[in-house]
Coordinates of C-alpha atoms in Angstrom, one line a residue:
M279 CA 0.0 0.0 0.0
P280 CA 1.4 3.5 -0.9
N281 CA 2.5 5.8 1.8
P282 CA 2.1 9.5 1.1
C283 CA 5.2 10.1 3.2
G284 CA 7.2 7.9 0.9
G285 CA 7.7 4.1 0.5
I286 CA 5.4 1.1 0.5
M287 CA 3.8 -0.1 3.8
E288 CA 4.1 -3.9 4.4
S289 CA 1.3 -6.2 5.4
G290 CA 2.0 -9.0 7.9
T291 CA 1.7 -10.5 11.3
R292 CA 2.6 -8.3 14.3
R293 CA 3.4 -9.4 17.8
V294 CA 2.1 -7.1 20.6
V295 CA 3.6 -7.9 24.0
S296 CA 2.4 -7.2 27.6
T297 CA -0.9 -5.9 26.4
R298 CA -4.7 -6.1 26.7
L299 CA -7.0 -7.2 23.9
I300 CA -10.8 -7.0 23.6
D301 CA -12.4 -9.0 20.8
H302 CA -16.1 -9.1 19.8
D303 CA -17.0 -11.0 23.0
G304 CA -16.1 -8.1 25.1
V305 CA -13.7 -10.1 27.3
T306 CA -10.5 -8.4 28.3
R307 CA -7.5 -10.7 27.7
E308 CA -4.0 -9.9 28.9
G309 CA -0.7 -11.2 27.5
D310 CA 1.3 -11.4 24.3
F311 CA -0.7 -11.6 21.0
L312 CA -0.2 -12.1 17.3
L313 CA -2.3 -9.9 15.1
H314 CA -2.5 -11.6 11.7
A315 CA -3.1 -10.0 8.3
D316 CA -6.4 -11.8 7.8
G317 CA -7.9 -10.1 10.9
S318 CA -7.5 -13.1 13.3
Y319 CA -5.4 -13.2 16.4
S320 CA -3.7 -15.8 18.5
Q321 CA -1.5 -16.1 21.6
S322 CA 2.2 -15.5 21.0
N323 CA 4.9 -18.0 22.1
G324 CA 7.5 -15.4 21.5
D325 CA 9.4 -17.2 18.7
E326 CA 7.2 -16.6 15.7
D327 CA 8.4 -14.9 12.5
V328 CA 6.7 -11.5 12.6
L329 CA 6.9 -8.2 10.7
E330 CA 7.5 -6.4 14.0
T331 CA 7.2 -6.6 17.8
I332 CA 5.2 -3.8 19.5
N333 CA 5.4 -3.0 23.2
G334 CA 1.8 -3.0 24.2
S335 CA 2.1 -2.3 27.9
D336 CA 0.4 1.1 27.5
L337 CA -2.0 0.0 24.8
L338 CA -5.5 -1.5 24.5
I339 CA -6.2 -3.5 21.4
T340 CA -9.8 -3.7 20.1
R341 CA -11.7 -4.2 16.9
S342 CA -12.0 -1.1 14.8
L343 CA -15.1 1.1 14.7
Q344 CA -17.6 0.8 11.8
N345 CA -19.5 3.9 10.6
W346 CA -22.7 2.8 8.8
H347 CA -24.0 6.2 7.7
T348 CA -21.9 9.0 6.3
H349 CA -21.9 11.8 3.8
L350 CA -18.1 12.1 3.5
P351 CA -17.7 15.3 1.5
M352 CA -19.9 17.1 4.0
T353 CA -16.9 18.1 6.1
L354 CA -17.2 21.0 3.7
N355 CA -20.5 21.8 5.5
R356 CA -19.4 21.3 9.1
S357 CA -21.1 23.7 11.5
M358 CA -23.3 25.2 8.7
G359 CA -26.8 26.2 9.7
E360 CA -26.4 25.8 13.5
G361 CA -29.7 26.0 15.4
L362 CA -31.9 25.0 12.5
G363 CA -34.3 22.0 12.4
L364 CA -33.8 19.3 9.7
M365 CA -36.0 20.6 6.8
E366 CA -35.0 24.3 7.3
W367 CA -31.4 23.2 7.6
L368 CA -31.6 21.2 4.4
E369 CA -33.6 23.8 2.4
T370 CA -31.8 27.0 3.5
S371 CA -28.3 25.8 4.3
I372 CA -27.3 22.4 2.8
F373 CA -29.1 22.2 -0.6
P374 CA -28.1 25.7 -1.7
S375 CA -24.5 25.1 -0.9
E376 CA -24.5 21.7 -2.6
R377 CA -25.2 23.4 -5.9
N378 CA -21.6 24.4 -5.9
L379 CA -20.3 20.9 -5.4
T380 CA -17.9 19.5 -7.9
P381 CA -16.1 16.2 -8.2
E382 CA -12.9 17.9 -7.1
L383 CA -14.5 19.4 -4.0
A384 CA -16.1 16.1 -3.1
A385 CA -12.7 14.5 -3.2
I386 CA -11.2 17.2 -0.9
G387 CA -14.0 16.8 1.6
T388 CA -13.7 13.0 1.5
R389 CA -10.0 13.1 2.2
A390 CA -10.5 15.3 5.3
S391 CA -13.2 12.9 6.5
V392 CA -11.2 9.7 6.1
A393 CA -8.3 11.4 7.9
E394 CA -10.7 12.2 10.8
M395 CA -12.1 8.7 10.9
I396 CA -8.8 6.9 10.8
A397 CA -7.5 9.1 13.6
G398 CA -10.6 8.1 15.6
G399 CA -10.2 4.3 15.0
T400 CA -12.7 3.8 12.3
T401 CA -11.9 1.6 9.3
F402 CA -15.3 1.3 7.5
A403 CA -17.8 3.9 6.2
C404 CA -21.1 3.3 4.4
D405 CA -21.4 6.6 2.4
M406 CA -24.3 8.2 0.6
Y407 CA -23.4 11.2 -1.6
H408 CA -23.0 12.8 -5.0
F409 CA -19.9 12.0 -7.2
P410 CA -19.1 8.5 -5.9
G411 CA -16.5 8.3 -8.6
S412 CA -14.5 10.9 -6.7
I413 CA -15.2 9.5 -3.2
A414 CA -14.4 5.8 -3.7
P415 CA -10.8 6.2 -4.8
V416 CA -10.0 8.5 -1.9
V417 CA -11.4 5.9 0.5
A418 CA -9.5 3.1 -1.2
D419 CA -6.2 5.1 -1.2
S420 CA -6.6 5.7 2.6
G421 CA -6.6 2.0 3.3
M422 CA -10.1 2.1 4.7
R423 CA -13.1 -0.1 3.8
G424 CA -16.3 1.2 2.4
I425 CA -19.6 1.0 0.6
I426 CA -19.8 4.1 -1.5
C427 CA -23.4 4.7 -2.5
G428 CA -24.1 7.1 -5.4
P429 CA -27.4 8.6 -6.6
T430 CA -29.2 7.6 -9.7
T431 CA -30.3 11.1 -10.6
D432 CA -28.4 14.2 -11.6
W433 CA -27.0 16.7 -9.1
P434 CA -27.8 19.5 -9.0
P435 CA -31.2 18.9 -10.6
P436 CA -32.1 21.0 -13.6
E437 CA -33.3 24.4 -12.4
D438 CA -35.6 24.7 -15.4
G439 CA -37.6 21.7 -14.3
S440 CA -36.5 19.6 -17.3
S441 CA -36.2 15.9 -17.0
D442 CA -33.2 14.1 -15.6
S443 CA -30.4 13.5 -18.2
G444 CA -29.7 10.0 -17.0
K445 CA -26.0 10.8 -16.8
A446 CA -25.6 10.0 -13.1
L447 CA -27.4 6.7 -13.6
S448 CA -25.2 5.7 -16.4
E449 CA -22.0 6.7 -14.5
L450 CA -23.2 4.8 -11.4
E451 CA -23.9 1.7 -13.4
S452 CA -20.4 1.9 -15.0
L453 CA -18.8 2.3 -11.6
I454 CA -20.6 -0.7 -10.2
R455 CA -19.7 -2.9 -13.2
S456 CA -16.0 -1.9 -12.9
G457 CA -15.9 -3.7 -9.6
P458 CA -14.5 -2.9 -6.1
L459 CA -11.5 -0.7 -5.4
G460 CA -8.6 -1.1 -3.0
S461 CA -8.1 -4.9 -3.5
G462 CA -11.8 -5.4 -2.8
R463 CA -12.1 -3.2 0.3
V464 CA -14.3 -0.5 -1.3
E465 CA -17.5 -1.4 -3.2
I466 CA -20.0 0.9 -5.0
G467 CA -23.6 1.0 -3.9
I468 CA -26.8 2.8 -4.8
A469 CA -28.2 5.8 -2.9
T470 CA -31.9 6.8 -2.8
H471 CA -32.2 9.8 -0.6
A472 CA -35.6 9.4 0.9
V473 CA -39.3 8.7 0.1
Y474 CA -40.0 12.5 0.2
T475 CA -37.3 13.3 -2.4
C476 CA -37.5 10.3 -4.7
T477 CA -40.4 9.4 -7.0
E478 CA -41.7 5.8 -7.1
E479 CA -40.1 5.5 -10.5
V480 CA -36.6 6.4 -9.1
L481 CA -37.0 4.0 -6.1
R482 CA -38.1 1.1 -8.3
K483 CA -35.2 1.7 -10.8
A484 CA -32.7 1.8 -8.0
S485 CA -34.0 -1.5 -6.6
E486 CA -33.9 -3.1 -10.0
M487 CA -30.3 -2.0 -10.4
S488 CA -29.5 -3.4 -7.0
S489 CA -30.9 -6.8 -7.9
D490 CA -29.4 -6.9 -11.4
L491 CA -25.9 -5.7 -10.4
G492 CA -25.6 -7.1 -6.9
A493 CA -25.1 -3.7 -5.4
R494 CA -26.2 -2.4 -2.0
L495 CA -29.1 0.0 -1.6
S496 CA -29.1 2.8 1.0
I497 CA -31.8 5.2 2.0
H498 CA -32.8 7.7 4.8
T499 CA -35.9 6.2 6.4
S500 CA -38.4 7.7 8.9
E501 CA -36.0 10.3 10.2
T502 CA -38.7 12.8 11.3
R503 CA -42.3 12.7 12.4
S504 CA -43.3 15.1 9.5
E505 CA -41.7 12.8 7.0
V506 CA -43.7 9.8 8.3
A507 CA -47.0 11.9 8.4
E508 CA -46.5 13.2 4.9
C509 CA -45.9 9.7 3.5
H510 CA -48.9 8.3 5.3
S511 CA -51.1 11.2 4.0
R512 CA -49.9 10.6 0.4
T513 CA -49.8 6.8 0.3
G514 CA -51.9 5.6 3.2
M515 CA -48.7 3.8 4.4
Y516 CA -45.7 4.6 6.6
P517 CA -42.4 4.9 4.8
I518 CA -41.1 1.4 5.4
E519 CA -44.5 -0.1 4.6
Y520 CA -44.6 2.0 1.4
L521 CA -41.1 0.9 0.3
D522 CA -42.1 -2.7 0.9
S523 CA -45.3 -2.2 -1.2
I524 CA -43.3 -1.2 -4.2
D525 CA -40.8 -4.1 -3.8
Y526 CA -37.9 -1.7 -3.0
F527 CA -35.9 -3.8 -0.6
T528 CA -33.1 -6.0 -1.7
E529 CA -30.9 -8.1 0.6
G530 CA -28.9 -6.0 3.1
T531 CA -30.6 -2.7 2.3
I532 CA -29.2 0.1 4.6
C533 CA -31.9 2.2 6.2
A534 CA -30.5 5.2 8.1
H535 CA -32.2 6.8 11.2
C536 CA -35.4 4.8 11.6
G537 CA -36.5 7.1 14.4
W538 CA -40.2 6.9 13.8
V539 CA -40.9 3.2 13.0
T540 CA -43.9 1.0 13.9
K541 CA -43.4 -2.6 15.1
K542 CA -44.9 -3.8 11.9
E543 CA -42.2 -1.9 10.0
M544 CA -39.6 -3.4 12.2
R545 CA -40.7 -6.8 11.2
I546 CA -40.6 -5.8 7.5
L547 CA -37.0 -4.7 8.0
A548 CA -36.1 -8.0 9.7
G549 CA -37.8 -10.0 7.0
H550 CA -35.7 -8.3 4.3
G551 CA -32.4 -8.6 6.2
A552 CA -32.1 -4.8 6.2
H553 CA -29.7 -2.8 8.4
A554 CA -31.2 -0.1 10.5
V555 CA -28.6 2.5 11.3
H556 CA -28.9 4.4 14.6
C557 CA -27.6 8.0 14.3
P558 CA -28.3 9.4 17.8
V559 CA -26.1 12.6 17.7
S560 CA -27.5 13.8 14.3
N561 CA -31.1 13.1 15.4
Q562 CA -30.6 15.1 18.6
K563 CA -28.7 18.0 17.0
L564 CA -31.5 18.5 14.4
A565 CA -34.2 18.1 17.0
C566 CA -35.9 15.2 15.2
G567 CA -37.9 14.5 18.4
G568 CA -37.3 10.8 18.2
T569 CA -34.5 8.3 17.9
M570 CA -34.5 4.6 17.0
S571 CA -36.0 2.3 19.7
Y572 CA -33.0 -0.1 20.0
P573 CA -34.8 -2.6 22.3
A574 CA -37.8 -2.9 20.0
M575 CA -35.6 -3.3 17.0
I576 CA -33.6 -6.1 18.6
E577 CA -36.8 -7.8 19.8
A578 CA -38.1 -7.7 16.2
G579 CA -34.9 -9.3 14.9
V580 CA -33.6 -6.3 13.0
D581 CA -29.9 -6.0 12.4
V582 CA -28.9 -2.6 14.0
R583 CA -25.8 -0.7 13.1
L584 CA -24.4 2.6 14.3
G585 CA -23.5 5.7 12.2
T586 CA -22.6 9.4 12.6
D587 CA -24.5 10.8 9.6
G588 CA -22.5 13.6 7.9
A589 CA -20.1 16.0 9.6
A590 CA -22.6 18.7 8.9
S591 CA -25.5 17.3 11.0
N592 CA -23.2 15.8 13.6
N593 CA -20.2 18.2 13.5
G594 CA -17.9 15.2 13.7
L595 CA -17.2 11.6 12.6
D596 CA -16.1 10.2 16.0
M597 CA -17.7 6.8 16.3
R598 CA -16.4 6.4 19.9
A599 CA -18.5 9.4 20.9
E600 CA -21.4 8.1 18.8
A601 CA -21.3 4.8 20.8
K602 CA -21.5 6.8 24.0
A603 CA -24.4 8.8 22.7
A604 CA -26.3 5.7 21.6
S605 CA -25.9 4.1 25.0
L606 CA -27.1 7.2 26.9
V607 CA -30.0 8.1 24.7
Q608 CA -31.4 4.6 24.8
R609 CA -31.2 4.4 28.5
H610 CA -32.8 7.9 28.8
D611 CA -35.6 7.2 26.4
H612 CA -36.6 3.9 27.9
W613 CA -36.0 4.7 31.6
E614 CA -33.7 1.7 31.8
A615 CA -30.0 1.9 32.8
S616 CA -29.2 -1.6 31.7
I617 CA -29.7 -1.0 28.0
L618 CA -26.6 -1.0 25.9
D619 CA -24.1 -1.9 28.6
P620 CA -20.4 -1.3 27.6
V621 CA -19.9 -4.7 26.0
E622 CA -23.1 -4.5 23.9
T623 CA -22.4 -0.9 23.0
W624 CA -18.9 -1.8 21.8
Q625 CA -20.3 -4.8 19.9
L626 CA -22.8 -2.4 18.1
A627 CA -20.1 0.1 17.2
T628 CA -17.6 -2.6 15.9
K629 CA -20.0 -5.2 14.4
D630 CA -18.4 -7.2 11.6
S631 CA -15.0 -5.5 12.0
V632 CA -12.0 -7.6 11.0
D633 CA -9.5 -4.9 11.6
W634 CA -7.6 -3.8 14.7
V635 CA -7.0 -0.6 16.6
T636 CA -4.8 0.3 19.5
W637 CA -5.7 2.9 22.1
D638 CA -3.6 4.9 24.5
L639 CA -4.0 3.3 28.0
N640 CA -1.6 5.8 29.5
N641 CA -4.1 8.6 29.4
I642 CA -5.8 10.0 32.5
R643 CA -9.2 9.4 31.0
M644 CA -8.5 5.7 30.9
R645 CA -7.8 5.5 34.7
P646 CA -8.4 3.8 37.0
R647 CA -8.2 0.6 35.0
G648 CA -9.7 -1.5 37.7
R649 CA -8.9 -5.1 38.8
Q650 CA -8.1 -7.3 35.8
S651 CA -8.5 -4.1 33.7
R652 CA -12.3 -4.5 33.9
R653 CA -13.0 -0.8 33.8
I654 CA -11.1 0.0 30.6
L655 CA -13.9 -0.7 28.1
S656 CA -16.3 1.6 30.0
N657 CA -13.5 4.2 30.2
L658 CA -13.0 4.0 26.5
I659 CA -16.6 4.4 25.6
Y660 CA -17.6 7.1 28.2
S661 CA -14.3 8.9 28.7
G662 CA -12.2 8.3 25.6
T663 CA -8.6 8.3 24.7
S664 CA -6.3 8.7 21.7
C665 CA -6.1 6.2 18.8
M666 CA -2.5 5.1 18.3
D667 CA -2.5 2.4 15.6
V668 CA -4.9 1.2 12.9
F669 CA -4.3 -2.1 11.1
V670 CA -6.3 -3.0 8.0
D671 CA -5.6 -6.2 6.1
G672 CA -2.3 -6.3 8.0
F673 CA -1.3 -2.8 6.9
G674 CA -0.5 -0.2 9.5
I675 CA -2.4 2.8 8.1
R676 CA -1.9 4.7 11.4
R677 CA 1.1 4.2 13.6
G678 CA 2.0 5.8 16.9
G679 CA -0.7 8.4 16.5
I680 CA 0.2 9.4 13.0
T681 CA -1.8 8.4 9.9
K682 CA 0.4 7.0 7.2
T683 CA -2.0 7.0 4.2
V684 CA -3.3 10.5 4.5
D685 CA -1.3 13.7 5.1
E686 CA -3.6 15.2 7.8
S687 CA -2.0 18.6 7.6
A688 CA -2.4 18.9 3.8
A689 CA -6.0 17.5 4.0
S690 CA -6.8 20.1 6.6
M691 CA -5.4 23.0 4.6
D692 CA -7.0 21.8 1.4
L693 CA -10.4 21.6 3.2
E694 CA -10.0 25.2 4.4
D695 CA -9.2 26.5 0.9
A696 CA -12.0 24.4 -0.7
A697 CA -14.6 25.8 1.7
Q698 CA -14.0 29.3 0.4
E699 CA -14.8 28.1 -3.1
Y700 CA -17.7 26.0 -1.9
Y701 CA -19.5 28.9 -0.2
S702 CA -18.9 31.4 -2.9
G703 CA -22.1 33.2 -3.9
L704 CA -24.0 32.2 -0.8

């Protein structure tokens, strides 16, 4: 894998000694471990042939975080429209600025986002935004994994009200057919914004493409009460019922937000093997008035994931902080302090990860560690610390607190300069 600082990074097995490791089961293990390139681990005997040996006495090893709902170029919009509700925020702040979006600006915003995510221990993003052909290569070059979902209609839409040119649809199909990027780490999917912005024809066409090409579908679903009420008034059905009625769902469809969902709709999601993505910080910031009911979703058998939404509606892409918010809002909303305990919260935030992250244990926020280090996972979720190393497919894309695949300083300055162009004329 290329290193922007020069040279090629190697993939291989690493030995971490005198450390602590937490896998998906949430159990804290202590000792010497081998982290293999395929994502597995094993106890070290001390005599194995390894790429390097790492002193892990001040490190905690965990699976990496997984961000299941992003709009990566929207770091360009960070902190825009503060204090506005969702629809006013979209219509007066976000949509007008997005008319200035170009493929080049999308790449710059994405590069800043992946730098931010890697620095926070995240190795996967499921994205939904314009210009996936600009986004996907940046994600692949960073060493991250991703599902980059692009729209089937033109952006910006024709101002004269003329019909869609079909260019975006053709380009998206070509991207999907060209196959994954980054040695298979980054695939292209299909984005349909929401039932209130997409016609039935657009939704059906996206679903057909998903089935024909084997590409993932993603959509914002039941994010606000007004969205749900409008859909019911127009169709006699709630959003997920409506999508089901037009045969929208394909296997593994990604449904972001799901804050206003009936139990019948939850059963529909479960029946289709859909992923419901909890975005608690974004929902609270935009005063949506409701967040996903995690206990009810789990009871219905829905596969729940966690996501930040974009850096505009969240102000950040910190999945560790998102995990904390998810745990707290579910306990608060349901008057039950046992919901999403530290182990289940971390399992939600890292579900399906095959990558490794190390965290700084020698940070005041991670103390006291407790007997047998049993407090460290709670400390990590509720207090936080610095991400030191990130390993994807055996490559160290972040080492000793420095990201090797993205020049953070350059990405930061490029973002600052791009923002001036992006906001011009507003």
